[in-house]
CSV table of C-alpha atoms in Angstrom, one decimal:
chain,number,residue,atom,x,y,z
W,1,UNK,CA,0.0,0.0,0.0
W,2,UNK,CA,1.4,3.4,-0.9
W,3,UNK,CA,0.3,6.9,-0.3
W,4,UNK,CA,1.5,10.2,-1.6
W,5,UNK,CA,-0.4,12.3,0.9
W,6,UNK,CA,-0.4,16.1,0.9
W,7,UNK,CA,-0.4,16.0,-2.9
W,8,UNK,CA,-3.2,14.2,-4.6
W,9,UNK,CA,-4.2,11.8,-1.8
W,10,UNK,CA,-3.5,9.0,-4.2
W,11,UNK,CA,-3.5,5.4,-2.9
W,12,UNK,CA,-2.6,2.3,-4.8
W,13,UNK,CA,-3.4,-1.3,-4.1
W,14,UNK,CA,-2.2,-4.4,-5.9
W,15,UNK,CA,-5.2,-6.1,-7.6
W,16,UNK,CA,-5.6,-9.8,-7.0
W,17,UNK,CA,-5.8,-10.3,-10.7
W,18,UNK,CA,-2.5,-8.5,-11.4
W,19,UNK,CA,-1.8,-4.8,-12.0
W,20,UNK,CA,-2.9,-2.0,-9.7
W,21,UNK,CA,-5.8,0.0,-8.4
W,22,UNK,CA,-5.7,3.8,-8.0
W,23,UNK,CA,-8.1,6.1,-6.2
W,24,UNK,CA,-7.7,9.8,-6.1
W,25,UNK,CA,-9.4,13.2,-6.5
W,26,UNK,CA,-9.0,14.5,-10.1
W,27,UNK,CA,-9.9,18.2,-10.6
W,28,UNK,CA,-13.0,19.0,-12.5
W,29,UNK,CA,-11.9,22.6,-13.0
W,30,UNK,CA,-14.6,24.0,-10.7
W,31,UNK,CA,-12.8,23.5,-7.4
W,32,UNK,CA,-15.0,20.5,-6.4
W,33,UNK,CA,-13.6,16.9,-6.4
W,34,UNK,CA,-14.9,13.4,-7.0
W,35,UNK,CA,-13.1,10.2,-6.2
W,36,UNK,CA,-11.9,8.6,-9.4
W,37,UNK,CA,-10.9,4.9,-9.6
W,38,UNK,CA,-8.5,3.5,-12.2
W,39,UNK,CA,-7.3,0.0,-12.9
W,40,UNK,CA,-3.8,-0.1,-14.4
W,41,UNK,CA,-2.4,-3.3,-15.9
W,42,UNK,CA,1.2,-4.5,-15.6
W,43,UNK,CA,2.3,-2.5,-18.7
W,44,UNK,CA,1.0,0.7,-17.2
W,45,UNK,CA,-2.1,1.1,-19.3
W,46,UNK,CA,-5.3,2.3,-17.7
W,47,UNK,CA,-7.9,-0.4,-18.4
W,48,UNK,CA,-11.0,0.8,-16.5
W,49,UNK,CA,-12.1,4.1,-15.1
W,50,UNK,CA,-14.9,4.5,-12.6
W,51,UNK,CA,-16.1,6.9,-9.8
W,52,UNK,CA,-16.3,5.8,-6.2
W,53,UNK,CA,-18.9,8.4,-5.0
W,54,UNK,CA,-22.4,8.3,-6.2
W,55,UNK,CA,-23.2,11.9,-5.1
W,56,UNK,CA,-21.0,14.5,-6.8
W,57,UNK,CA,-22.2,17.4,-4.6
W,58,UNK,CA,-19.7,18.9,-2.1
W,59,UNK,CA,-16.2,17.8,-1.7
W,60,UNK,CA,-14.9,14.2,-1.8
W,61,UNK,CA,-11.3,13.8,-0.8
W,62,UNK,CA,-8.6,11.8,1.1
W,63,UNK,CA,-9.4,8.6,-0.8
W,64,UNK,CA,-7.7,5.3,0.1
W,65,UNK,CA,-8.2,1.9,-1.6
W,66,UNK,CA,-7.6,-1.7,-0.6
W,67,UNK,CA,-7.8,-4.8,-2.9
W,68,UNK,CA,-8.8,-8.4,-2.3
W,69,UNK,CA,-5.6,-10.4,-2.5
W,70,UNK,CA,-7.4,-13.3,-4.0
W,71,UNK,CA,-9.8,-11.8,-6.4
W,72,UNK,CA,-11.0,-8.7,-8.3
W,73,UNK,CA,-12.9,-7.0,-5.5
W,74,UNK,CA,-11.8,-3.9,-3.7
W,75,UNK,CA,-13.1,-1.1,-1.5
W,76,UNK,CA,-12.5,2.7,-1.5
W,77,UNK,CA,-12.9,5.0,1.5
W,78,UNK,CA,-13.1,8.8,1.4
W,79,UNK,CA,-14.2,11.9,3.2
W,80,UNK,CA,-17.4,13.5,2.0
W,81,UNK,CA,-18.2,17.1,3.0
W,82,UNK,CA,-21.4,18.9,2.1
W,83,UNK,CA,-21.1,22.7,2.3
W,84,UNK,CA,-20.1,23.8,5.8
W,85,UNK,CA,-21.2,20.5,7.5
W,86,UNK,CA,-18.7,18.4,9.3
W,87,UNK,CA,-17.1,15.7,7.1
W,88,UNK,CA,-18.3,12.1,7.0
W,89,UNK,CA,-16.5,8.9,6.0
W,90,UNK,CA,-18.0,6.8,3.2
W,91,UNK,CA,-17.1,3.4,1.9
W,92,UNK,CA,-17.7,2.1,-1.7
W,93,UNK,CA,-17.2,-1.6,-2.3
W,94,UNK,CA,-16.7,-3.1,-5.8
W,95,UNK,CA,-17.0,-6.6,-7.1
W,96,UNK,CA,-14.7,-5.5,-9.8
W,97,UNK,CA,-13.8,-2.2,-11.4
W,98,UNK,CA,-16.9,-2.4,-13.6
W,99,UNK,CA,-19.3,-3.6,-10.9
W,100,UNK,CA,-20.0,-1.5,-7.8
W,101,UNK,CA,-21.5,-3.5,-5.0
W,102,UNK,CA,-22.4,-0.8,-2.4
W,103,UNK,CA,-21.8,2.6,-1.0
W,104,UNK,CA,-22.5,3.4,2.6
W,105,UNK,CA,-21.6,5.9,5.3
W,106,UNK,CA,-19.3,4.2,7.8
W,107,UNK,CA,-20.8,5.6,10.9
W,108,UNK,CA,-24.0,7.1,12.4
W,109,UNK,CA,-25.0,10.8,12.2
W,110,UNK,CA,-23.3,13.5,14.3
W,111,UNK,CA,-19.9,14.8,15.0
W,112,UNK,CA,-16.8,14.8,12.7
W,113,UNK,CA,-15.4,11.9,10.9
W,114,UNK,CA,-12.3,12.1,8.7
W,115,UNK,CA,-8.9,10.7,7.6
W,116,UNK,CA,-10.1,7.2,6.7
W,117,UNK,CA,-8.0,4.2,5.7
W,118,UNK,CA,-9.0,0.7,4.6
W,119,UNK,CA,-7.6,-2.8,4.3
W,120,UNK,CA,-8.9,-6.1,2.9
W,121,UNK,CA,-8.2,-9.8,3.3
W,122,UNK,CA,-9.2,-12.6,1.0
W,123,UNK,CA,-12.7,-12.8,2.3
W,124,UNK,CA,-13.3,-9.4,0.7
W,125,UNK,CA,-14.3,-7.6,4.0
W,126,UNK,CA,-13.5,-3.9,4.1
W,127,UNK,CA,-11.7,-3.1,7.4
W,128,UNK,CA,-12.2,0.7,7.8
W,129,UNK,CA,-10.5,3.0,10.3
W,130,UNK,CA,-10.9,6.8,10.7
W,131,UNK,CA,-10.6,9.8,13.0
W,132,UNK,CA,-13.9,9.8,15.0
W,133,UNK,CA,-15.4,12.6,17.1
W,134,UNK,CA,-19.0,11.4,17.2
W,135,UNK,CA,-19.9,13.5,20.2
W,136,UNK,CA,-18.3,16.7,18.8
W,137,UNK,CA,-16.4,17.4,22.0
W,138,UNK,CA,-13.2,18.2,20.0
W,139,UNK,CA,-11.4,15.0,20.9
W,140,UNK,CA,-10.8,12.2,18.5
W,141,UNK,CA,-10.6,8.4,18.8
W,142,UNK,CA,-9.7,5.9,16.1
W,143,UNK,CA,-12.8,4.1,15.0
W,144,UNK,CA,-12.7,0.7,13.4
W,145,UNK,CA,-15.5,-1.2,11.5
W,146,UNK,CA,-15.6,-4.2,9.2
W,147,UNK,CA,-18.0,-4.4,6.3
W,148,UNK,CA,-18.9,-7.4,4.2
W,149,UNK,CA,-18.5,-7.5,0.4
W,150,UNK,CA,-22.2,-6.5,0.1
W,151,UNK,CA,-21.9,-3.6,2.6
W,152,UNK,CA,-23.3,-5.3,5.6
W,153,UNK,CA,-21.7,-5.0,9.1
W,154,UNK,CA,-19.3,-7.8,9.9
W,155,UNK,CA,-18.0,-6.1,13.0
W,156,UNK,CA,-19.7,-3.1,14.6
W,157,UNK,CA,-17.9,0.2,15.1
W,158,UNK,CA,-15.6,0.3,18.0
W,159,UNK,CA,-12.4,2.1,19.1
W,160,UNK,CA,-9.1,0.8,17.9
W,161,UNK,CA,-7.3,2.7,20.6
W,162,UNK,CA,-7.4,1.4,24.2
W,163,UNK,CA,-6.2,4.6,25.7
W,164,UNK,CA,-8.7,7.5,25.2
W,165,UNK,CA,-7.0,10.5,26.6
W,166,UNK,CA,-5.8,13.4,24.4
W,167,UNK,CA,-6.0,13.1,20.6
W,168,UNK,CA,-5.9,10.0,18.5
W,169,UNK,CA,-5.4,10.8,14.8
W,170,UNK,CA,-4.2,9.8,11.4
W,171,UNK,CA,-4.7,6.0,11.4
W,172,UNK,CA,-3.1,3.4,9.1
W,173,UNK,CA,-4.5,-0.1,8.7
W,174,UNK,CA,-3.2,-3.2,7.1
W,175,UNK,CA,-4.6,-6.8,6.7
W,176,UNK,CA,-3.2,-10.1,5.8
W,177,UNK,CA,-4.7,-12.9,3.6
W,178,UNK,CA,-6.7,-14.3,6.6
W,179,UNK,CA,-8.1,-10.9,7.5
W,180,UNK,CA,-6.0,-10.4,10.7
W,181,UNK,CA,-5.3,-6.7,10.8
W,182,UNK,CA,-3.2,-4.1,12.6
W,183,UNK,CA,-3.7,-0.3,13.2
W,184,UNK,CA,-1.2,2.5,13.9
W,185,UNK,CA,-2.1,6.1,14.7
W,186,UNK,CA,-0.8,9.3,16.2
W,187,UNK,CA,-1.6,9.8,19.9
W,188,UNK,CA,-0.7,12.3,22.6
W,189,UNK,CA,-2.5,10.7,25.5
W,190,UNK,CA,0.7,10.5,27.6
W,191,UNK,CA,1.4,14.1,27.0
W,192,UNK,CA,4.1,13.4,24.4
W,193,UNK,CA,3.2,12.9,20.7
W,194,UNK,CA,3.8,9.2,19.8
W,195,UNK,CA,2.4,6.4,17.7
W,196,UNK,CA,-0.1,3.8,19.0
W,197,UNK,CA,-0.1,0.3,17.6
W,198,UNK,CA,-2.5,-2.5,18.1
W,199,UNK,CA,-3.3,-5.9,16.4
W,200,UNK,CA,-6.7,-7.5,15.9
W,201,UNK,CA,-8.3,-10.8,14.9
W,202,UNK,CA,-10.3,-11.1,11.6
W,203,UNK,CA,-13.5,-10.4,13.6
W,204,UNK,CA,-12.0,-7.3,15.2
W,205,UNK,CA,-11.1,-8.6,18.7
W,206,UNK,CA,-8.0,-6.8,20.0
W,207,UNK,CA,-5.0,-9.1,20.7
W,208,UNK,CA,-3.8,-6.9,23.5
W,209,UNK,CA,-5.6,-5.0,26.3
W,210,UNK,CA,-3.3,-1.9,25.8
W,211,UNK,CA,-1.8,0.0,23.0
W,212,UNK,CA,1.9,-0.4,22.1
W,213,UNK,CA,3.8,2.8,21.7
W,214,UNK,CA,6.6,3.9,19.4
W,215,UNK,CA,8.0,7.4,18.8
W,216,UNK,CA,7.3,9.6,15.8
W,217,UNK,CA,4.5,10.8,13.6
W,218,UNK,CA,2.8,9.8,10.3
W,219,UNK,CA,2.7,6.1,10.9
W,220,UNK,CA,2.3,3.4,8.2
W,221,UNK,CA,1.8,-0.2,9.1
W,222,UNK,CA,2.0,-3.7,7.5
W,223,UNK,CA,1.2,-7.2,8.6
W,224,UNK,CA,2.3,-10.6,7.3
W,225,UNK,CA,0.5,-14.0,7.2
W,226,UNK,CA,2.0,-15.0,10.5
W,227,UNK,CA,0.4,-11.8,12.0
W,228,UNK,CA,3.7,-10.1,12.7
W,229,UNK,CA,3.5,-6.3,12.3
W,230,UNK,CA,5.9,-3.7,10.9
W,231,UNK,CA,5.5,0.0,11.6
W,232,UNK,CA,7.1,2.8,9.5
W,233,UNK,CA,7.2,6.5,10.7
W,234,UNK,CA,8.8,9.9,10.6
W,235,UNK,CA,10.9,11.2,13.5
W,236,UNK,CA,13.0,14.4,13.4
W,237,UNK,CA,13.1,14.5,9.6
W,238,UNK,CA,14.2,10.8,9.3
W,239,UNK,CA,12.3,7.6,8.5
W,240,UNK,CA,12.3,4.6,10.8
W,241,UNK,CA,10.8,1.1,10.8
W,242,UNK,CA,10.3,-1.5,13.5
W,243,UNK,CA,8.7,-4.9,13.8
W,244,UNK,CA,6.3,-6.1,16.5
W,245,UNK,CA,4.7,-9.4,17.4
W,246,UNK,CA,0.9,-9.5,17.6
W,247,UNK,CA,1.1,-9.1,21.4
W,248,UNK,CA,3.2,-5.9,21.0
W,249,UNK,CA,6.5,-7.4,22.0
W,250,UNK,CA,9.6,-7.2,19.8
W,251,UNK,CA,11.3,-10.6,20.2
W,252,UNK,CA,12.5,-11.9,16.9
W,253,UNK,CA,11.2,-9.0,14.9
W,254,UNK,CA,13.0,-6.2,13.0
W,255,UNK,CA,14.8,-3.9,15.5
W,256,UNK,CA,14.1,-0.2,15.4
W,257,UNK,CA,16.0,1.0,12.3
W,258,UNK,CA,16.6,4.3,10.4
W,259,UNK,CA,15.9,3.1,6.9
W,260,UNK,CA,18.2,5.5,5.0
W,261,UNK,CA,21.9,6.3,5.2
W,262,UNK,CA,21.7,9.9,4.1
W,263,UNK,CA,20.7,11.9,7.1
W,264,UNK,CA,21.1,15.5,5.9
W,265,UNK,CA,18.0,17.5,4.9
W,266,UNK,CA,14.5,16.2,5.2
W,267,UNK,CA,13.1,12.7,4.8
W,268,UNK,CA,9.4,12.2,5.4
W,269,UNK,CA,6.0,11.0,4.0
W,270,UNK,CA,6.6,7.3,4.4
W,271,UNK,CA,4.6,4.5,3.0
W,272,UNK,CA,5.1,0.8,3.4
W,273,UNK,CA,3.8,-2.7,2.6
W,274,UNK,CA,4.6,-6.1,4.0
W,275,UNK,CA,4.2,-9.3,2.0
W,276,UNK,CA,2.9,-12.6,3.4
W,277,UNK,CA,6.4,-13.7,4.4
W,278,UNK,CA,7.4,-10.5,6.1
W,279,UNK,CA,9.3,-8.8,3.3
W,280,UNK,CA,9.1,-5.1,3.8
W,281,UNK,CA,9.0,-2.6,0.9
W,282,UNK,CA,8.9,1.1,1.7
W,283,UNK,CA,9.0,4.5,0.1
W,284,UNK,CA,9.6,8.0,1.3
W,285,UNK,CA,10.2,11.5,0.0
W,286,UNK,CA,13.7,13.0,0.3
W,287,UNK,CA,15.1,16.5,0.1
W,288,UNK,CA,18.6,16.0,1.4
W,289,UNK,CA,20.0,19.0,-0.4
W,290,UNK,CA,17.4,21.4,1.0
W,291,UNK,CA,16.3,22.8,-2.4
W,292,UNK,CA,12.6,22.1,-1.6
W,293,UNK,CA,12.3,19.6,-4.4
W,294,UNK,CA,11.5,16.1,-3.3
W,295,UNK,CA,12.5,12.8,-4.8
W,296,UNK,CA,10.7,9.5,-4.1
W,297,UNK,CA,13.0,6.8,-2.7
W,298,UNK,CA,12.2,3.1,-2.7
W,299,UNK,CA,13.6,0.6,-0.2
W,300,UNK,CA,13.5,-3.2,-0.5
W,301,UNK,CA,15.3,-6.0,1.2
W,302,UNK,CA,14.2,-5.7,4.8
W,303,UNK,CA,12.5,-8.6,6.5
W,304,UNK,CA,10.5,-8.5,9.7
W,305,UNK,CA,12.6,-11.1,11.5
W,306,UNK,CA,16.1,-11.5,13.1
W,307,UNK,CA,16.1,-15.3,12.7
């Protein structure tokens, strides 16, 4: 899963049938945005174009997409804002790029809901997370909910974060083939900005009673088919990664590592994916010469194990 956020909010997911899926917000020239969906084959040719949102009124933005690793289905999540109303989070599920199965609001009415992310296992369930302030008190939790391939509720909305103090923001979610998933997010409930991490079963049951904490901001997360987790983040203009077991411990997993050797200038905007065997692939933006022009760096070869 990759994300070039703060640019076009473009997210790519590998399609189970080969190629890639892209969801983003193309300009219509009038200042209002829809969520476009594109399938791209292995030669780079766009094969299908679609739109995730049924209602084109207002603003649709911050799109993320996740693909079924064993078939053509996928889901797109996005923010929807109508006029001056608070944003909501919507989910569109597709049987394929040419067959939309459903579109639903992820939550009930009231409050502010934003910054969604989505993951999907081979069952085709959409695992959705987002910033949630349903009671409009100005404090956010990380909501999680699982939807079936037809848009039904597989697991009801609940909080991904165990600790509710302060602000919980900017979630990242990843799932493996079986549907096990993990969530990382920014938290300041201890008084210091950090990243919370927590693993869940395919039905949404947390594997730990408490959140695991790592330093930094802008978390990205991945999970392999053995349910081991890897987290990627920004800290002091550098990019780090670390592995975790499902219970939050680090035994046998990738030690905390700065993933680049050039430390001058700015490295930020990480993105990461973990394959079924724990192989980590990551990207980040780099401006080591300080000229305000970024390059995209790709890193391969890390594995989430020390064995």
